[in-house]
mmCIF file of C-alpha atoms in Angstrom:
data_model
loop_
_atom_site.group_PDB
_atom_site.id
_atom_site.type_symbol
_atom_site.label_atom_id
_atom_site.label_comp_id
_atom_site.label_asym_id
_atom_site.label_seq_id
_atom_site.Cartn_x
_atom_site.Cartn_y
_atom_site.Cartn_z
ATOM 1 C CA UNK X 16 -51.052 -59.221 66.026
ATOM 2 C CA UNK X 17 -54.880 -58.980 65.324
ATOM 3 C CA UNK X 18 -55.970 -62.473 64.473
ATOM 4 C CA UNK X 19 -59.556 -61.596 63.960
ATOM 5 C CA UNK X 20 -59.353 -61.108 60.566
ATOM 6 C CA UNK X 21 -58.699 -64.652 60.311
ATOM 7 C CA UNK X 22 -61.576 -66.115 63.015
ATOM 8 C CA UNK X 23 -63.637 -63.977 60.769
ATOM 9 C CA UNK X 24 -62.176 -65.962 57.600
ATOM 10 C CA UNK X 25 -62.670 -69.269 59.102
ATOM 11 C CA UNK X 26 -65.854 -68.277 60.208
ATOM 12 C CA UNK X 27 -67.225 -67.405 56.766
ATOM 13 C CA UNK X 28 -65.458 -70.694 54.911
ATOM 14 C CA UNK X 29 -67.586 -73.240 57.833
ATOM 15 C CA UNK X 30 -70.469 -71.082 57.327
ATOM 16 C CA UNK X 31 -70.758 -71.063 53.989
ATOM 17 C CA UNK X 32 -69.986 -74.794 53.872
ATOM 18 C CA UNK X 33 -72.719 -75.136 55.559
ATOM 19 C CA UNK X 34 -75.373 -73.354 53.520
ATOM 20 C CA UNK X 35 -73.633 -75.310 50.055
ATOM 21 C CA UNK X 36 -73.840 -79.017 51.694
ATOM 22 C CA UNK X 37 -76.826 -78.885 53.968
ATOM 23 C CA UNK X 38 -75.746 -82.117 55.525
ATOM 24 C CA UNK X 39 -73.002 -81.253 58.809
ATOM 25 C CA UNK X 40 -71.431 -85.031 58.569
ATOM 26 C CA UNK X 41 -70.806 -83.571 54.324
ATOM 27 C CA UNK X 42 -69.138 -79.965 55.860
ATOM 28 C CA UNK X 43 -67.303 -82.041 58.722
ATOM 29 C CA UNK X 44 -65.436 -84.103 56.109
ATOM 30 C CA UNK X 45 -65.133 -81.349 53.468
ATOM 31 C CA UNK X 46 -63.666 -79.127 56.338
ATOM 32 C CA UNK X 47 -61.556 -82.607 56.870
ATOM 33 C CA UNK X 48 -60.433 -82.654 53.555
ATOM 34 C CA UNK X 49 -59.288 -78.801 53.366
ATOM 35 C CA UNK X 50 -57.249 -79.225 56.491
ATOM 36 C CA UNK X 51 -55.218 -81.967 54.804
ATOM 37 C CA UNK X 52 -54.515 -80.070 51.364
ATOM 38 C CA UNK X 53 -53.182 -77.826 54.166
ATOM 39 C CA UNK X 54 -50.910 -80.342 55.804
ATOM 40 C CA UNK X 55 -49.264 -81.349 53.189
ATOM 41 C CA UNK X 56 -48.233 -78.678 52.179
ATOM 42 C CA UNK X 57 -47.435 -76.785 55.961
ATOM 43 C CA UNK X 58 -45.306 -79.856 57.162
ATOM 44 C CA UNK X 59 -42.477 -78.265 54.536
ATOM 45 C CA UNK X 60 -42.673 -75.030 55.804
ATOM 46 C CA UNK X 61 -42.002 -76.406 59.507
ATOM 47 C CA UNK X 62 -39.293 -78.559 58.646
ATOM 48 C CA UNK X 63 -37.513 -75.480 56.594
ATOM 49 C CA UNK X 64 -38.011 -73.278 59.944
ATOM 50 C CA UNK X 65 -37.362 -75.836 62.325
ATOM 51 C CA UNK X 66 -34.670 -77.601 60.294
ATOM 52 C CA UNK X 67 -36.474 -80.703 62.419
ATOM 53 C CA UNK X 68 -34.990 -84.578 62.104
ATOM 54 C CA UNK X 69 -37.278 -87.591 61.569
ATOM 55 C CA UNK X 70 -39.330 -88.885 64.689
ATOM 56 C CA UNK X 71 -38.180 -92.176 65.512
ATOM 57 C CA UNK X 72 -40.741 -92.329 68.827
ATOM 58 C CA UNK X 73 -44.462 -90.864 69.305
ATOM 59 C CA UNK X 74 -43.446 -88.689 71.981
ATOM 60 C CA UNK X 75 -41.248 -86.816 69.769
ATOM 61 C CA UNK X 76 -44.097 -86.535 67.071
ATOM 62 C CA UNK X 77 -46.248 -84.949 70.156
ATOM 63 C CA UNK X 78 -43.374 -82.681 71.018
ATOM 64 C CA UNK X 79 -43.396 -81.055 67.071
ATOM 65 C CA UNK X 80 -47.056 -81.308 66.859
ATOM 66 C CA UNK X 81 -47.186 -78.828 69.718
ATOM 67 C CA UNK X 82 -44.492 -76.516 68.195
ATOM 68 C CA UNK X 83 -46.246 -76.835 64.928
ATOM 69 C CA UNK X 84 -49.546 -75.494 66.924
ATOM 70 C CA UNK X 85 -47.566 -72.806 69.011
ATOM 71 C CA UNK X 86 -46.041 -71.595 65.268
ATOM 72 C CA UNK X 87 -48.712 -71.124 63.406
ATOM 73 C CA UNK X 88 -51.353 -70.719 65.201
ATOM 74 C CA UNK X 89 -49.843 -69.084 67.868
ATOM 75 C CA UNK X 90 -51.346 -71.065 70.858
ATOM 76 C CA UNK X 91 -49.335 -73.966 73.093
ATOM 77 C CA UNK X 92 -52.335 -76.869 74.013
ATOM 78 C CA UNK X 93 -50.549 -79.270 76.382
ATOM 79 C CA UNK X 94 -49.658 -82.770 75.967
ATOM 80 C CA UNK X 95 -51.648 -85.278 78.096
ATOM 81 C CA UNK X 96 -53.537 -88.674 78.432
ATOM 82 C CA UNK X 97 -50.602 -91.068 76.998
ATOM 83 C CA UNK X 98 -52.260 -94.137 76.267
ATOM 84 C CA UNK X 99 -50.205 -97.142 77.729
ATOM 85 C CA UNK X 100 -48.853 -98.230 74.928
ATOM 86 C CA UNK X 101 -47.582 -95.071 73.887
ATOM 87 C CA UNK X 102 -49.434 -94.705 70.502
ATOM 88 C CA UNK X 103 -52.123 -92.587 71.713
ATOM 89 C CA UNK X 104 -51.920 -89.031 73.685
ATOM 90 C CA UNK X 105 -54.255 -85.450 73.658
ATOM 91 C CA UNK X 106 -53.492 -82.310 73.011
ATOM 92 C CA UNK X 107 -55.451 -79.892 76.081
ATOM 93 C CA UNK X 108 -56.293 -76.251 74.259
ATOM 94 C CA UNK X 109 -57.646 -73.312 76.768
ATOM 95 C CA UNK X 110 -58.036 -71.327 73.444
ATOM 96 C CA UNK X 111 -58.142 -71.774 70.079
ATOM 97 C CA UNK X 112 -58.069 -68.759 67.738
ATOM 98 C CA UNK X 113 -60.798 -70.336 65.289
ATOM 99 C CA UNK X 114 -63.457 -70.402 67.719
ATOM 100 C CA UNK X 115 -63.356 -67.477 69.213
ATOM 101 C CA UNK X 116 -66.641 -66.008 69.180
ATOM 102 C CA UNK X 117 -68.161 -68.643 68.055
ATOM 103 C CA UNK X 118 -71.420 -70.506 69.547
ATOM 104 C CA UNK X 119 -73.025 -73.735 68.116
ATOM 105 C CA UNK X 120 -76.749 -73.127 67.338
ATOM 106 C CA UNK X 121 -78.482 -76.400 68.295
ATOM 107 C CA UNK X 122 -79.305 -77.550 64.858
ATOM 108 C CA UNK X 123 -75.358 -77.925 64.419
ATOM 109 C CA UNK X 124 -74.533 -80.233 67.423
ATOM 110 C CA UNK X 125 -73.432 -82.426 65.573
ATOM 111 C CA UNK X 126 -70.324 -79.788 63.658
ATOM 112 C CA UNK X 127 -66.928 -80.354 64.264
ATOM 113 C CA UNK X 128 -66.319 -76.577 63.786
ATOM 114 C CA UNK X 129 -62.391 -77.380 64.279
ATOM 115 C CA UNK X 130 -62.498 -80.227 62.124
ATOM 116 C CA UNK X 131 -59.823 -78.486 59.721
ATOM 117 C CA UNK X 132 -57.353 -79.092 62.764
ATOM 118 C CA UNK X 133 -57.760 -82.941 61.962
ATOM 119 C CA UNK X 134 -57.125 -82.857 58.423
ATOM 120 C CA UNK X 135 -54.242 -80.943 58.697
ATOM 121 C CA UNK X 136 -52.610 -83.157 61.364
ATOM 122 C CA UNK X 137 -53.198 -86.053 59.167
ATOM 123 C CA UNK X 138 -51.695 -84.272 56.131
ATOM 124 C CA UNK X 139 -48.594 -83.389 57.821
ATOM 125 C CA UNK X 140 -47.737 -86.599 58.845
ATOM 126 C CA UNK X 141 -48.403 -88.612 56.151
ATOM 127 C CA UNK X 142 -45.573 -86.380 53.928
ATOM 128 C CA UNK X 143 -43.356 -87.751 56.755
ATOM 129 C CA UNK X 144 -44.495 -91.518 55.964
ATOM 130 C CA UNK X 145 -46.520 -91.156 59.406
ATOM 131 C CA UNK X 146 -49.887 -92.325 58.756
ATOM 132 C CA UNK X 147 -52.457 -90.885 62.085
ATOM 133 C CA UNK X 148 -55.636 -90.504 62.618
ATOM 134 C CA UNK X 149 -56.965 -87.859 65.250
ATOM 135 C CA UNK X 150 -60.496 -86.617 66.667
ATOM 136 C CA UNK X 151 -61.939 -83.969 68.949
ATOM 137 C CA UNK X 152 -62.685 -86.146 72.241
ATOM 138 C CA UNK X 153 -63.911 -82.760 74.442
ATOM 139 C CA UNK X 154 -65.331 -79.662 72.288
ATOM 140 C CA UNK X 155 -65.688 -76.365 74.335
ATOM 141 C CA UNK X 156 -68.262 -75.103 71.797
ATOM 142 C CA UNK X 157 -70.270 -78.328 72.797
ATOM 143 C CA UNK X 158 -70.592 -77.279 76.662
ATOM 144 C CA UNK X 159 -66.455 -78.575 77.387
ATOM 145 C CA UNK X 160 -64.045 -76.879 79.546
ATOM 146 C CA UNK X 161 -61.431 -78.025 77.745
ATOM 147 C CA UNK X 162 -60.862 -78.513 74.008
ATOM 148 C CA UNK X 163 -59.269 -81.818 73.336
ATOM 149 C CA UNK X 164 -58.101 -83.384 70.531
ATOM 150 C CA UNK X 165 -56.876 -87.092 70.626
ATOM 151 C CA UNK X 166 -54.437 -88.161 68.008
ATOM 152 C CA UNK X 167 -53.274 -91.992 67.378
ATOM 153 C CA UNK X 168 -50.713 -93.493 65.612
ATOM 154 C CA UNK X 169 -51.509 -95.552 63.372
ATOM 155 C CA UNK X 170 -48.497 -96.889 61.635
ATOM 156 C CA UNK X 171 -45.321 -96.092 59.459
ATOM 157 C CA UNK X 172 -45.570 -95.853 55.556
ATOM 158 C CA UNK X 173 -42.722 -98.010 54.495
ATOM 159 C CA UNK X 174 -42.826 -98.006 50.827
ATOM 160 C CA UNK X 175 -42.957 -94.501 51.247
ATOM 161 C CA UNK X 176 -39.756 -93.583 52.864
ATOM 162 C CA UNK X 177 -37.360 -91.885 50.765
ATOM 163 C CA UNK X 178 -33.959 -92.969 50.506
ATOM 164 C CA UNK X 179 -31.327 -93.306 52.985
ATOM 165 C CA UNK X 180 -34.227 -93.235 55.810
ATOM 166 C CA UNK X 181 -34.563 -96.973 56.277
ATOM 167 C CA UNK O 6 -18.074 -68.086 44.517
ATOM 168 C CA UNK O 7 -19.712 -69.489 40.921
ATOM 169 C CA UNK O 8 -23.234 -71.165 40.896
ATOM 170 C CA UNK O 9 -23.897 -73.114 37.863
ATOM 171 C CA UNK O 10 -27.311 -74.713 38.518
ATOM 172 C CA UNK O 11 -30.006 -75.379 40.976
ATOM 173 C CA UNK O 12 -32.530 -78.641 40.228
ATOM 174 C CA UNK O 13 -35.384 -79.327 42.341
ATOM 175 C CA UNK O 14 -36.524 -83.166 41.915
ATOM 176 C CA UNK O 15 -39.686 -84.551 43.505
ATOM 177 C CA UNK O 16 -40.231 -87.198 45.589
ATOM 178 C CA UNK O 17 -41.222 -89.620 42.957
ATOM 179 C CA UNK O 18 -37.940 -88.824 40.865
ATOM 180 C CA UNK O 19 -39.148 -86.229 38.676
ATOM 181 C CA UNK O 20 -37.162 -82.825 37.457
ATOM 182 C CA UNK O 21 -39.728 -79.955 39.158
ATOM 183 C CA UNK O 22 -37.535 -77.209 38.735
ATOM 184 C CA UNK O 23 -33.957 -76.153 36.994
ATOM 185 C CA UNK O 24 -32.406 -73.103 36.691
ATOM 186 C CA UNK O 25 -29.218 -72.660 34.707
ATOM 187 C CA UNK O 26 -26.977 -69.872 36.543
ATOM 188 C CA UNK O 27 -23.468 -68.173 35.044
ATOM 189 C CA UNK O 28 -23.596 -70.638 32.413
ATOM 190 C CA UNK O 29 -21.009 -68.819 29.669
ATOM 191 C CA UNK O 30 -21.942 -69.143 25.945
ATOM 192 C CA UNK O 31 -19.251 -69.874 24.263
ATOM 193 C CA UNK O 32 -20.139 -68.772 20.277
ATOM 194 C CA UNK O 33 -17.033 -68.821 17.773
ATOM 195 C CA UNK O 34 -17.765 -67.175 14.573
ATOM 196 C CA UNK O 35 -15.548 -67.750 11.229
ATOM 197 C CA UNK O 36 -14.926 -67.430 8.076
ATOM 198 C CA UNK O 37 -14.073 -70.813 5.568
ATOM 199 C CA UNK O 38 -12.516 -70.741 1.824
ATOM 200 C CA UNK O 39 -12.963 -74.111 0.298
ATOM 201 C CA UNK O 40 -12.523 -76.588 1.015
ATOM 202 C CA UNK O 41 -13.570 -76.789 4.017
ATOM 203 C CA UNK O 42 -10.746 -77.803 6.665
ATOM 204 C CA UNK O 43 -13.151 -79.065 9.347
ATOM 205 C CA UNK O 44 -14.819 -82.562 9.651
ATOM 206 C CA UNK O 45 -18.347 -82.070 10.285
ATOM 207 C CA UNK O 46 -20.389 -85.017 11.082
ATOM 208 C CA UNK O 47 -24.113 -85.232 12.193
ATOM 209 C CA UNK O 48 -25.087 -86.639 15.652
ATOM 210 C CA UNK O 49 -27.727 -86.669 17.534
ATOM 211 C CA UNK O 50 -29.743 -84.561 14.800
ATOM 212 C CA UNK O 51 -27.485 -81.839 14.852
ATOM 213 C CA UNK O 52 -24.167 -81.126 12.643
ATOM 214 C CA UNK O 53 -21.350 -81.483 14.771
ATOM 215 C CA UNK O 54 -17.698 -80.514 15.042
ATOM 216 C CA UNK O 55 -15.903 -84.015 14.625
ATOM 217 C CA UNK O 56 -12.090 -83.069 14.084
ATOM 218 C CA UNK O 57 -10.314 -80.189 12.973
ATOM 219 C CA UNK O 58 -10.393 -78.479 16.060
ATOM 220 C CA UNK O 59 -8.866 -74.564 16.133
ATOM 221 C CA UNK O 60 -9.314 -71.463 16.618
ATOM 222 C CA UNK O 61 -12.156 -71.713 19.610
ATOM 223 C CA UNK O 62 -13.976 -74.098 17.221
ATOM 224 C CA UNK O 63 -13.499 -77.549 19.618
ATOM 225 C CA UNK O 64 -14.661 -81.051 19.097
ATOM 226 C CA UNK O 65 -18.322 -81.561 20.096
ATOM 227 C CA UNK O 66 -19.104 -77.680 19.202
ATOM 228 C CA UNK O 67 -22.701 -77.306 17.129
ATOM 229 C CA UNK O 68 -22.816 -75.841 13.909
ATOM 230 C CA UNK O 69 -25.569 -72.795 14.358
ATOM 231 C CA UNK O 70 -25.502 -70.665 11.469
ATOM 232 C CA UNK O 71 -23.940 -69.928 7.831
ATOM 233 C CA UNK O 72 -23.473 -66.604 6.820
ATOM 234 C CA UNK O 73 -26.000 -65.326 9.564
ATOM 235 C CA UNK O 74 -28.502 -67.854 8.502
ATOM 236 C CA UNK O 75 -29.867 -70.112 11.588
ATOM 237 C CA UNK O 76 -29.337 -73.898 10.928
ATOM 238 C CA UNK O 77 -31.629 -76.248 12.731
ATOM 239 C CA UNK O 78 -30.920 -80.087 12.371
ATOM 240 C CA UNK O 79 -29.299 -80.798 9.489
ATOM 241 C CA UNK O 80 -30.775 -77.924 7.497
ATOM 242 C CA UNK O 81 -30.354 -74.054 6.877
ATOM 243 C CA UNK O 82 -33.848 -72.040 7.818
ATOM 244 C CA UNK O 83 -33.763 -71.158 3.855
ATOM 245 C CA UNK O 84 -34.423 -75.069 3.304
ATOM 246 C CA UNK O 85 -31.061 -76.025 2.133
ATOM 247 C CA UNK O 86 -28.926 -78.963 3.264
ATOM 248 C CA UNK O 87 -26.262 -77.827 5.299
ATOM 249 C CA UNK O 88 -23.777 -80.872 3.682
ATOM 250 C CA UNK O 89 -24.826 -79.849 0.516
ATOM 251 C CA UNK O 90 -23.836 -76.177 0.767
ATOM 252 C CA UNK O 91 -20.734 -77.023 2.308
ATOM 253 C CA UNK O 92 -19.904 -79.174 -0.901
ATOM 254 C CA UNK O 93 -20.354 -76.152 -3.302
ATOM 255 C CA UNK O 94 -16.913 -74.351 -4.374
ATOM 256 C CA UNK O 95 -19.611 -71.025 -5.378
ATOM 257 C CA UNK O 96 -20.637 -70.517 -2.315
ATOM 258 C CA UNK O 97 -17.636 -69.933 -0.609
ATOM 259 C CA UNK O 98 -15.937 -68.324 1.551
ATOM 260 C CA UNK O 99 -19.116 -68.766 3.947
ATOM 261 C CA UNK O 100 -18.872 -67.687 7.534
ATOM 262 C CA UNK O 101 -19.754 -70.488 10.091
ATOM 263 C CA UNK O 102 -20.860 -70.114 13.466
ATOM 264 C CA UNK O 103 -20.473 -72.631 16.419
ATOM 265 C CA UNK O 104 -21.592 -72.952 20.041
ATOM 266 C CA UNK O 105 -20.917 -75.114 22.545
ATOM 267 C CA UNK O 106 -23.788 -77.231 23.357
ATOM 268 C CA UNK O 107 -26.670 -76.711 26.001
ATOM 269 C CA UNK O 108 -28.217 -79.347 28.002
ATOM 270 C CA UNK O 109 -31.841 -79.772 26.167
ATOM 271 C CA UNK O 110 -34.517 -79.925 28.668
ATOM 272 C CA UNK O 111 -35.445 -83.421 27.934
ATOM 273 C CA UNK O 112 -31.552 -84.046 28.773
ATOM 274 C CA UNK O 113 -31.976 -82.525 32.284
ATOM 275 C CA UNK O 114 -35.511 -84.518 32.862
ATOM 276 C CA UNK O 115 -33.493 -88.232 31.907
ATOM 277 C CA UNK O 116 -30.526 -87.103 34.131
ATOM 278 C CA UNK O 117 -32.596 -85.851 36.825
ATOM 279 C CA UNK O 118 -34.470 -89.187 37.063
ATOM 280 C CA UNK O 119 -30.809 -91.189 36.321
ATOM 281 C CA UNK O 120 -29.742 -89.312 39.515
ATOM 282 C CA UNK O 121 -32.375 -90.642 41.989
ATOM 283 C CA UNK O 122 -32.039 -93.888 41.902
ATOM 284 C CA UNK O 123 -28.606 -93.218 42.137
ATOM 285 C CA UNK O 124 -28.605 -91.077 45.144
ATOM 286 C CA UNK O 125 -30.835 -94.528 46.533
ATOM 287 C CA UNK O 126 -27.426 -96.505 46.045
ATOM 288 C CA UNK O 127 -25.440 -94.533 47.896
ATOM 289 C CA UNK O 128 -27.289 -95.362 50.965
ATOM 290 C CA UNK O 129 -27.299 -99.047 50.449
ATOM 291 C CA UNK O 130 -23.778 -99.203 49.887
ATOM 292 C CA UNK O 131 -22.868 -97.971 53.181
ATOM 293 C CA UNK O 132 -21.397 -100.136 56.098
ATOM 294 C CA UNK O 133 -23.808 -98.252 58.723
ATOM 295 C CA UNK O 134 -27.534 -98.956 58.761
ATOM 296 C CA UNK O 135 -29.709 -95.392 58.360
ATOM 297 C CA UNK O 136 -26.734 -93.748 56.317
ATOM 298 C CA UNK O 137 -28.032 -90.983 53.800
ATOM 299 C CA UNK O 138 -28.047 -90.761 50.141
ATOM 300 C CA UNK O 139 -25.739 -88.710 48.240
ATOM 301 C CA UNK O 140 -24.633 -85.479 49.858
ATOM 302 C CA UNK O 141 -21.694 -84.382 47.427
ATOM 303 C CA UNK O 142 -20.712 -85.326 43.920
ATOM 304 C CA UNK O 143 -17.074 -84.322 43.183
ATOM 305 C CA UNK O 144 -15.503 -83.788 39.608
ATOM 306 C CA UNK O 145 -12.952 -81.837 38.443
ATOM 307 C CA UNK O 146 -14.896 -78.926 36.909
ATOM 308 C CA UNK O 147 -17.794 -78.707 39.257
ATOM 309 C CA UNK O 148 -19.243 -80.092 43.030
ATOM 310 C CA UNK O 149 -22.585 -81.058 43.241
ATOM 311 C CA UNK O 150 -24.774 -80.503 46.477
ATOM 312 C CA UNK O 151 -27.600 -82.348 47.245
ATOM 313 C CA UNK O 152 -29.613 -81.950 50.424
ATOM 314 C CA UNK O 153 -32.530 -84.276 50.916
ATOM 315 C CA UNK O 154 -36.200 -83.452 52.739
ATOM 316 C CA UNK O 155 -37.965 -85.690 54.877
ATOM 317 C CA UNK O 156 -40.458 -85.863 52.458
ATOM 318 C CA UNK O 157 -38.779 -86.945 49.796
ATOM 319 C CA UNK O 158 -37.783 -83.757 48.074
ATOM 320 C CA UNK O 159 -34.440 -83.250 46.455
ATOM 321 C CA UNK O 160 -32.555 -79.803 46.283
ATOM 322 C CA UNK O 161 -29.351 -79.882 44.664
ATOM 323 C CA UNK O 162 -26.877 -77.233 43.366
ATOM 324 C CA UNK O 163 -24.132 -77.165 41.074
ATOM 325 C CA UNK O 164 -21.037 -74.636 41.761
ATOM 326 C CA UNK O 165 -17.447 -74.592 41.508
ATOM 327 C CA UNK O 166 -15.477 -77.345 43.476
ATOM 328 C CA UNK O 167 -14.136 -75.132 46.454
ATOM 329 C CA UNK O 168 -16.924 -74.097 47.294
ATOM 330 C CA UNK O 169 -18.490 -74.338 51.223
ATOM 331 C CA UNK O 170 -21.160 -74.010 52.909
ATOM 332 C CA UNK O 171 -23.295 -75.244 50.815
ATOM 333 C CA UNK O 172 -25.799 -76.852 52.565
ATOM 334 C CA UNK O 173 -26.942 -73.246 54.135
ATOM 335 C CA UNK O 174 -28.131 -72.439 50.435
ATOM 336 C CA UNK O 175 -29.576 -76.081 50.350
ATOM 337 C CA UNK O 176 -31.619 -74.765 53.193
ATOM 338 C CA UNK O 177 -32.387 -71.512 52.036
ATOM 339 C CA UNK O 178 -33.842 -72.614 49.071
ATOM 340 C CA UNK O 179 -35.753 -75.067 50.496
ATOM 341 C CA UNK O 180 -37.132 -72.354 52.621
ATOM 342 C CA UNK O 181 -38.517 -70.248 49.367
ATOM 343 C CA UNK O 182 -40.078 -73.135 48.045
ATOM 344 C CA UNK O 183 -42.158 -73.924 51.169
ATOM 345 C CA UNK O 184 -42.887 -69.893 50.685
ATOM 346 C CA UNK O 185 -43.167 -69.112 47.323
ATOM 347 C CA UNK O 186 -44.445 -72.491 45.569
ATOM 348 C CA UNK O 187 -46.077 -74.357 48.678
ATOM 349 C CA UNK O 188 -48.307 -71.875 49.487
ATOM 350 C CA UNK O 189 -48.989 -71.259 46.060
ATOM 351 C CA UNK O 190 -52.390 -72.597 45.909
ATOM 352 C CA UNK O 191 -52.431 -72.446 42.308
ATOM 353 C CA UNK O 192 -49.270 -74.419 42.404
ATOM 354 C CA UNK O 193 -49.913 -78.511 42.619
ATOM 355 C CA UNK O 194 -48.137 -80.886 44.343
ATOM 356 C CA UNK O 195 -45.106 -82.936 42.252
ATOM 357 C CA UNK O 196 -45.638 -80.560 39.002
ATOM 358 C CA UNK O 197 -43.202 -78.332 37.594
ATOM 359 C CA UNK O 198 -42.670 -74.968 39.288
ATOM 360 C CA UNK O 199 -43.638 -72.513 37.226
ATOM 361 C CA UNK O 200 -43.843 -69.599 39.932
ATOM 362 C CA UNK O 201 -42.675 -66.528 39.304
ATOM 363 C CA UNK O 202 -42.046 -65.535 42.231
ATOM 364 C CA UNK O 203 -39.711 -67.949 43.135
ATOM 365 C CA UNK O 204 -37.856 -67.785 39.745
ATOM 366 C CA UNK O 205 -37.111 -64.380 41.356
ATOM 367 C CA UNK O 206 -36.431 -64.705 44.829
ATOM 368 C CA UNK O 207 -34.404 -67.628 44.119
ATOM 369 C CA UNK O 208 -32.409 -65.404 41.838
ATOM 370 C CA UNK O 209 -31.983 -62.468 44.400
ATOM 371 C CA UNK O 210 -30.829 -65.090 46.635
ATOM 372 C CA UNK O 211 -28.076 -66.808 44.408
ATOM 373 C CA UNK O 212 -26.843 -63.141 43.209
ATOM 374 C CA UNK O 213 -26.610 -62.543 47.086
ATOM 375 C CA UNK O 214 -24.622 -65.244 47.668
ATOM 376 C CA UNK O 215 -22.296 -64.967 45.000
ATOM 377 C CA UNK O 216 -21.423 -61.456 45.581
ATOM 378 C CA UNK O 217 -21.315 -60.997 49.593
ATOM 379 C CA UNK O 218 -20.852 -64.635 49.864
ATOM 380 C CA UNK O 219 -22.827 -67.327 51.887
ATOM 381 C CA UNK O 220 -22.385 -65.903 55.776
ATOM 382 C CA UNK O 221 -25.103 -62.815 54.418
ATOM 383 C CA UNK O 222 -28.204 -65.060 54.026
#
């Protein structure tokens, strides 16, 4: 399956976020922002496939998060770095199809040029009363070997769990 | 295998989406010398069959037109009281026609949200702690289905009690909408559906089901 087509897309959206906002902390949360639109709205199209039951432990949200990665974007990062307490872990990618080809030009050190990843993990797990927060710890377009993306749990959204749940 | 209905309701209790399936019209039309041997009574806005029931014509069935001429409310679309024409010897014999009444929309939206708070009690009633809402709704005429998402989304179906495997549908249809609405981007979160393409593939899917039954999808 040729996934250039969509690097290319992805390429062109950051890009010409970019050139409209000027500012790369405005793109990094606009890029933010798009990725959850997109997670709340991909989280029902994995449980559908997946037919997947609630999480009632973090390890079991890292578990789907990775199938959720290996389904749709095809690739299979690795889960490492549990913090103690268990509410913290990273996800390792070798590749990532969105920045392939891609170099940071040094006025744009500061891009998260994955930052849609983010959004859409937070997205996801909110429509499952999760709330997270995540961020790219190691960036291999910023000189990394590794591509690593931290995600925390923050805590459950009570008043949001639908009934029967509790 | 007969599938009356399909309603979608969103996480915050509202009716997103209802589709009425094999639902049979049932229209009697006939013909009345005076006087007329029916008690017709308005309710709810609309002239009603009270007693006097024959022929087809049953109790509860709406008056809908008088010699071919629509009736809406309590009136004739020529402007005349229906009451009033049904008093007047001339006019006779008149032919009447009566139907069975629909559910209005607004109807579906109140029992929609009448059903999810409903579907909350089930859960607290139970013994066991974590025990889900309401899965099945039995009556003598129908069963009603109702499968749950994590996020809050209800799918439910009505069809004919002896009907199984039911929840297989549930899931089916919940897969089209995470296709055919979800990644509508023109389609926004908690609103109505109004995609066409899942008006259709929805129906392709219930006309599969009902003729090759529910093992084919």
């Amino acid at each position: 399956q040729n996934s250039e087509l969509f690097t290319l897309t992805y390429g062109a959206l950051v890009s010409q976020l970019l050139k409209d906002y000027e500012n790369v902390d405005d793109v990094n949360k606009q890029l933010e922002r798009m990725g959850y639109n997109i997670g709340i709205r991909l989280i029902e199209d994995f449980l559908a496939r997946t037919s997947s039951g609630r999480c009632y432990d973090f390890r079991d949200t890292a578990d789907k998060i990775q199938m959720g990665f290996r389904l749709f974007l095809g690739v299979t990062p690795s889960i490492t770095n549990w913090s103690p307490a268990g509410d913290e872990f990273s996800l390792h990618f070798e590749t990532n199809p969105l920045t392939e080809f891609v170099e940071l030009p040094d006025h744009c050190l500061n891009l998260k040029y994955a930052n849609v990843l983010t959004g859409v993990i937070r997205g996801a797990c909110e429509m499952v009363q999760m709330e997270v927060t995540s961020w790219f710890v190691q960036d291999q377009l910023k000189g990394d070997n590794v591509t690593e993306l931290r995600i925390k749990f923050i805590k459950r959204l009570e008043d949001a769990i639908p009934a029967g749940e509790d | 295998m007969v599938i009356y209905g399909v309603y979608i309701v969103s996480k915050s209790g509202g009716l997103i989406f209802n589709h009425d399936h094999n639902l049979t019209k049932i229209e009697t039309e006939k013909t009345f010398s005076f006087p007329l041997d029916i008690q017709l009574q308005c309710e709810n806005k609309k002239v009603v069959v009270a007693f006097g029931q024959r022929d087809g014509i049953m109790v509860g069935h709406v008056l809908t037109a008088v010699n071919g001429i629509p009736v809406t409310g309590q009136q004739l679309d020529d402007g005349r009281d229906v009451f009033d024409v049904l008093k007047t010897q001339e006019l006779f014999p008149l032919n009447l026609k009566f139907e069975r009444p629909k559910m209005t929309t607004n109807e579906k939206i109140f029992l929609a949200s009448m059903f999810y708070p409903l579907f909350a009690i089930a859960s607290q009633l139970s013994p066991e702690p974590r025990s889900s809402g309401i899965e099945v709704l039995e009556a003598d005429t129908f069963k009603l289905h109702c499968f749950q998402t994590l996020t809050g989304v209800k799918f439910i179906v009505v069809v004919e009690p002896n009907q199984g495997g039911m929840d297989v549908l549930l899931k089916r249809i919940y897969e089209l909408y995470a296709d055919y609405a979800l990644k509508n981007p023109f389609y926004s979160l908690e609103m109505p559906i109004r995609c066409e393409l899942f008006d259709t593939n929805l129906q392709i899917l219930l006309e599969q089901v009902e003729k090759t039954g529910i093992s084919s999808v």
